[in-house]
Coordinates of C-alpha atoms in Angstrom, one line a residue:
Chain A
M1 CA 80.4 86.9 132.4
K2 CA 80.3 84.9 135.6
F3 CA 76.7 85.3 136.3
P4 CA 74.9 83.8 133.3
T5 CA 77.1 80.7 133.0
R6 CA 75.4 78.6 135.6
P7 CA 71.8 79.0 134.4
V8 CA 73.0 78.3 130.8
V9 CA 74.7 75.1 131.9
L10 CA 71.6 74.1 133.9
G11 CA 69.4 74.8 131.0
L12 CA 71.5 72.6 128.7
L13 CA 71.4 69.8 131.3
A14 CA 67.6 70.1 131.4
L15 CA 67.4 70.0 127.6
G16 CA 69.6 66.9 127.4
F17 CA 67.4 65.2 130.0
S18 CA 64.1 65.9 128.3
A19 CA 65.6 64.8 125.0
L20 CA 66.5 61.6 126.7
I21 CA 62.9 61.1 127.9
L22 CA 61.6 61.9 124.5
S23 CA 63.8 59.5 122.7
R24 CA 62.8 56.7 125.2
A25 CA 59.2 57.4 124.7
Q26 CA 59.7 57.2 121.0
A27 CA 61.9 54.1 120.9
G28 CA 60.8 52.1 117.9
G29 CA 58.8 55.0 116.5
G30 CA 61.2 55.8 113.8
H31 CA 60.4 59.5 114.1
Y32 CA 63.4 60.8 115.9
Y33 CA 67.0 60.9 114.5
P34 CA 69.3 63.0 116.8
P35 CA 70.5 66.0 114.8
V36 CA 74.2 66.8 114.4
A37 CA 75.5 68.2 117.6
D38 CA 79.1 68.8 116.6
S39 CA 79.8 72.4 115.5
V40 CA 82.4 71.5 112.8
V41 CA 80.1 69.0 111.2
K42 CA 77.2 71.5 111.4
E43 CA 79.3 74.1 109.6
E44 CA 80.9 71.9 107.0
C45 CA 78.0 69.5 106.3
G46 CA 75.0 71.8 107.0
S47 CA 75.6 74.8 104.7
C48 CA 74.4 73.4 101.4
H49 CA 71.7 71.2 102.9
L50 CA 70.4 70.0 106.2
A51 CA 73.2 68.4 108.2
F52 CA 71.8 64.9 107.8
P53 CA 71.6 62.9 111.0
P54 CA 74.5 60.4 111.2
S55 CA 72.2 57.6 112.3
M56 CA 70.5 57.6 108.8
L57 CA 73.4 55.8 107.1
P58 CA 75.8 53.1 108.2
A59 CA 79.4 53.9 109.2
S60 CA 80.7 52.5 105.9
S61 CA 78.7 55.0 103.9
W62 CA 80.2 58.0 105.9
K63 CA 83.7 56.6 105.5
R64 CA 83.3 56.3 101.7
M65 CA 81.6 59.7 101.4
M66 CA 84.4 61.4 103.4
G67 CA 87.0 59.9 101.1
E68 CA 85.3 61.4 98.0
L69 CA 84.3 64.9 99.2
D70 CA 85.8 66.6 96.2
K71 CA 83.3 64.8 94.0
H72 CA 80.2 65.1 96.2
F73 CA 77.1 64.8 94.1
G74 CA 78.6 67.1 91.5
D75 CA 79.9 69.6 94.2
D76 CA 83.3 70.1 95.7
A77 CA 82.6 69.7 99.4
S78 CA 86.2 69.1 100.4
V79 CA 87.5 70.4 103.8
D80 CA 91.0 70.6 105.2
P81 CA 92.4 67.3 106.5
E82 CA 92.1 68.1 110.2
A83 CA 88.4 69.0 109.8
A84 CA 87.8 65.9 107.6
R85 CA 89.3 63.7 110.4
K86 CA 87.0 65.2 113.0
I87 CA 83.9 64.9 110.8
T88 CA 84.6 61.3 109.9
A89 CA 85.1 60.3 113.5
Y90 CA 81.8 62.0 114.5
L91 CA 79.8 60.5 111.7
V92 CA 81.2 57.0 112.1
A93 CA 80.7 57.0 115.9
N94 CA 77.1 58.0 115.6
A95 CA 76.2 56.0 112.5
G96 CA 73.0 53.9 112.2
D97 CA 75.0 50.7 112.8
T98 CA 77.2 52.0 115.6
G99 CA 76.3 54.6 118.3
G100 CA 73.1 55.7 116.5
Q101 CA 71.7 52.1 116.1
R102 CA 68.7 52.5 118.2
Y103 CA 67.6 55.5 116.1
G104 CA 68.7 54.4 112.6
G105 CA 68.4 50.7 112.9
K106 CA 64.9 50.6 111.4
L107 CA 65.7 52.9 108.5
L108 CA 68.7 50.7 107.7
R109 CA 66.8 47.4 107.7
G110 CA 67.6 45.4 104.6
V111 CA 70.7 47.5 103.9
D112 CA 74.0 45.7 103.5
P113 CA 76.7 48.0 105.0
A114 CA 79.2 46.6 102.6
T115 CA 77.4 48.5 99.8
A116 CA 78.0 51.8 101.6
P117 CA 74.9 53.5 100.1
Q118 CA 75.6 57.3 99.5
R119 CA 72.0 58.4 99.6
I120 CA 69.4 58.3 102.5
T121 CA 66.8 58.9 99.8
T122 CA 67.4 55.6 98.1
L123 CA 67.3 53.3 101.2
P124 CA 64.5 50.8 100.7
K125 CA 62.8 51.9 104.0
W126 CA 63.0 55.6 103.1
V127 CA 61.5 54.9 99.7
R128 CA 58.7 52.9 101.3
E129 CA 57.9 55.7 103.8
H130 CA 57.6 58.1 100.9
R131 CA 55.7 56.0 98.4
E132 CA 52.6 58.1 98.8
V133 CA 54.3 61.4 98.0
Q134 CA 53.2 62.4 94.5
D135 CA 55.4 63.4 91.6
W136 CA 54.1 67.0 91.6
E137 CA 55.0 67.3 95.3
W138 CA 58.6 66.4 94.6
R139 CA 58.7 68.8 91.7
H140 CA 57.1 71.7 93.7
K141 CA 59.2 74.8 93.7
D142 CA 59.6 74.7 97.5
V143 CA 60.8 71.1 97.4
R144 CA 62.7 70.4 94.1
S145 CA 65.0 67.8 95.7
K146 CA 64.2 64.7 97.8
A147 CA 67.2 65.8 100.0
N148 CA 65.2 69.0 101.0
C149 CA 63.8 67.2 104.1
T150 CA 62.9 70.5 105.8
A151 CA 60.4 71.4 103.1
C152 CA 58.1 68.7 104.4
H153 CA 59.5 67.9 107.8
A154 CA 59.4 71.3 109.5
D155 CA 61.2 70.1 112.5
A156 CA 63.9 68.1 110.7
E157 CA 66.6 70.5 112.1
L158 CA 65.5 69.2 115.5
G159 CA 65.6 65.6 114.4
Y160 CA 61.8 65.0 114.1
Y161 CA 60.5 63.4 110.9
E162 CA 56.8 62.9 111.3
D163 CA 54.7 64.9 108.9
Chain B
M1 CA 90.8 104.8 80.3
K2 CA 92.1 107.5 82.5
L3 CA 88.6 108.4 83.7
R4 CA 87.8 104.7 84.4
L5 CA 91.0 104.5 86.4
A6 CA 90.2 107.6 88.4
L7 CA 86.7 106.3 89.0
S8 CA 87.8 103.0 90.4
C9 CA 90.3 104.8 92.6
I10 CA 87.5 106.9 94.0
A11 CA 85.4 103.8 94.5
L12 CA 88.1 102.1 96.3
S13 CA 89.0 105.0 98.5
S14 CA 85.5 105.9 99.5
Y15 CA 85.0 102.2 100.2
S16 CA 88.0 102.3 102.5
L17 CA 86.5 105.1 104.4
L18 CA 83.4 103.0 105.2
T19 CA 85.2 100.1 106.7
S20 CA 88.2 101.0 108.8
A21 CA 90.6 98.1 108.5
G22 CA 88.1 95.4 109.2
P23 CA 88.7 91.8 108.3
L24 CA 87.1 92.5 104.8
E25 CA 89.6 95.2 104.1
Q26 CA 92.5 93.0 105.0
Q27 CA 91.3 90.4 102.5
L28 CA 90.8 93.1 99.9
A29 CA 94.4 94.1 100.4
A30 CA 95.6 90.6 100.0
Y31 CA 93.6 90.1 96.8
A32 CA 94.9 93.5 95.5
T33 CA 98.5 92.2 95.9
E34 CA 97.6 89.1 94.0
A35 CA 95.8 91.1 91.3
K36 CA 98.7 93.4 90.9
T37 CA 101.0 90.4 90.4
A38 CA 98.7 89.0 87.8
N39 CA 98.4 92.3 86.0
P40 CA 100.7 95.3 86.8
A41 CA 98.1 97.7 85.4
F42 CA 95.7 96.7 88.1
A43 CA 94.0 99.9 89.3
G44 CA 91.7 98.9 92.2
F45 CA 88.6 96.9 92.7
S46 CA 85.2 98.0 91.5
A47 CA 81.9 97.4 93.2
A48 CA 80.2 97.9 89.9
R49 CA 82.1 95.2 88.2
G50 CA 81.4 93.0 91.3
E51 CA 77.7 93.6 90.9
Q52 CA 78.0 92.6 87.2
L53 CA 79.7 89.4 88.3
H54 CA 77.0 88.8 90.8
I55 CA 74.0 89.1 88.4
T56 CA 75.5 87.7 85.2
R57 CA 74.0 84.4 84.1
F58 CA 77.2 82.6 83.1
G59 CA 75.9 79.1 83.0
L60 CA 79.4 77.7 82.5
G61 CA 79.4 75.4 85.6
K62 CA 76.6 73.3 86.8
P63 CA 73.4 73.7 84.7
E64 CA 71.3 74.2 87.8
T65 CA 73.4 77.1 89.0
P66 CA 73.9 79.6 86.1
A67 CA 74.6 82.6 88.4
C68 CA 75.6 83.8 91.9
T69 CA 72.0 85.0 92.2
T70 CA 70.7 81.4 91.8
C71 CA 71.5 80.9 95.5
H72 CA 72.3 84.4 96.9
G73 CA 69.4 86.2 95.2
N74 CA 69.5 89.4 93.2
D75 CA 69.5 91.7 96.2
P76 CA 72.6 91.0 98.4
R77 CA 70.6 92.5 101.4
T78 CA 68.1 89.7 101.3
S79 CA 68.5 86.0 102.3
G80 CA 69.3 83.3 99.8
K81 CA 68.6 79.6 99.5
T82 CA 70.5 76.6 98.1
L83 CA 68.8 74.2 95.7
T84 CA 68.3 71.8 98.6
G85 CA 66.4 74.4 100.5
K86 CA 69.0 75.5 102.9
H87 CA 68.7 79.2 104.1
I88 CA 71.7 81.5 103.3
D89 CA 72.1 84.7 105.3
P90 CA 72.4 87.9 103.2
V91 CA 75.9 88.5 101.7
A92 CA 75.7 92.3 102.1
L93 CA 78.1 93.2 104.9
S94 CA 75.7 95.8 106.2
V95 CA 73.1 93.2 107.0
S96 CA 75.5 90.3 107.9
P97 CA 78.3 92.1 109.7
G98 CA 79.8 88.8 110.9
R99 CA 80.8 87.8 107.3
Y100 CA 84.2 87.7 105.6
A101 CA 86.0 87.4 108.9
D102 CA 87.6 84.1 108.1
P103 CA 89.9 84.2 105.0
A104 CA 89.9 80.3 104.7
K105 CA 86.1 80.3 104.6
V106 CA 85.9 83.0 102.0
E107 CA 88.5 81.2 99.8
K108 CA 86.7 77.9 100.2
W109 CA 83.4 79.3 99.0
F110 CA 84.8 81.3 96.2
R111 CA 86.5 78.0 95.0
R112 CA 83.2 76.0 95.2
N113 CA 80.8 78.7 94.0
C114 CA 82.9 80.0 91.1
N115 CA 83.4 76.5 89.9
E116 CA 79.6 75.9 90.1
V117 CA 78.8 79.1 88.2
L118 CA 81.7 79.8 85.9
G119 CA 83.2 76.3 85.6
R120 CA 86.5 77.7 86.9
E121 CA 88.0 79.4 89.9
C122 CA 87.6 83.2 90.1
T123 CA 90.6 85.5 89.6
P124 CA 91.8 87.7 92.4
L125 CA 90.4 90.6 90.5
E126 CA 86.9 89.0 90.4
K127 CA 87.1 88.1 94.1
G128 CA 88.1 91.6 95.1
D129 CA 85.4 93.1 92.9
W130 CA 82.7 90.9 94.4
L131 CA 83.8 91.6 97.9
A132 CA 83.9 95.3 97.2
F133 CA 80.3 95.0 95.9
V134 CA 79.0 93.2 99.0
G135 CA 81.0 95.4 101.2
S136 CA 79.4 98.5 99.7
R137 CA 75.8 97.2 100.3

């Protein structure tokens, strides 16, 4: 087990570095939203749908959502208190008006954090970006829900949202 | 009645032969204890009843999810998909050997999924039957 460790670590470092370059190159582009990197959040918030990037909503939204997980859009998404604490801390630290500001800032323009919006898909900027998507496209059997980002953004799991 | 009893005993014991005391078997044992408490006449789990549970369109929970098959598909050996497009690995143990290793995870999803489909939690008998079904595929 000793041998493969080093290359793996080096590989991860290289990946982190190129991701940094990429995000710089795209600053202001509005295409890249760092995907969830925490394994607990990925597991608990990425089974029913894409684990949405924390920078797409303000911290207040995540706090409210985490307090109402037993009534989550008609589903019971509740987790044990220890996991809930970890997930809330991660989402709040990387929200679009905290650590994730340089990624999510544009998407959250015109959003009052005090309203703690619960959907990304109703943010004014999101709605504007999708105004050209036709009704039949939303209803297509491979889409069905606006929250099914990956149906149209093939690299959404990697954080990329161009078309 | 006697025949059915005998059959489910056979089903259960042949099932035990297939999986020698793996994590799934431990959970089946736990559900069996609960099932026996709920009903002293409990005579073992049945993969056939589990399959019935899997494919029945109950429609008693959320209207969009009438059955287990809505998300997990008809064939437990193939992948499923949630309504928001998220891929779900097959539920058949033979195809996804890593499954059913974490009792808390199993319980969490039974609670969520049974509520979505049946509008209530599943009984220990239903849980054991369903696990016997996916464990036999």
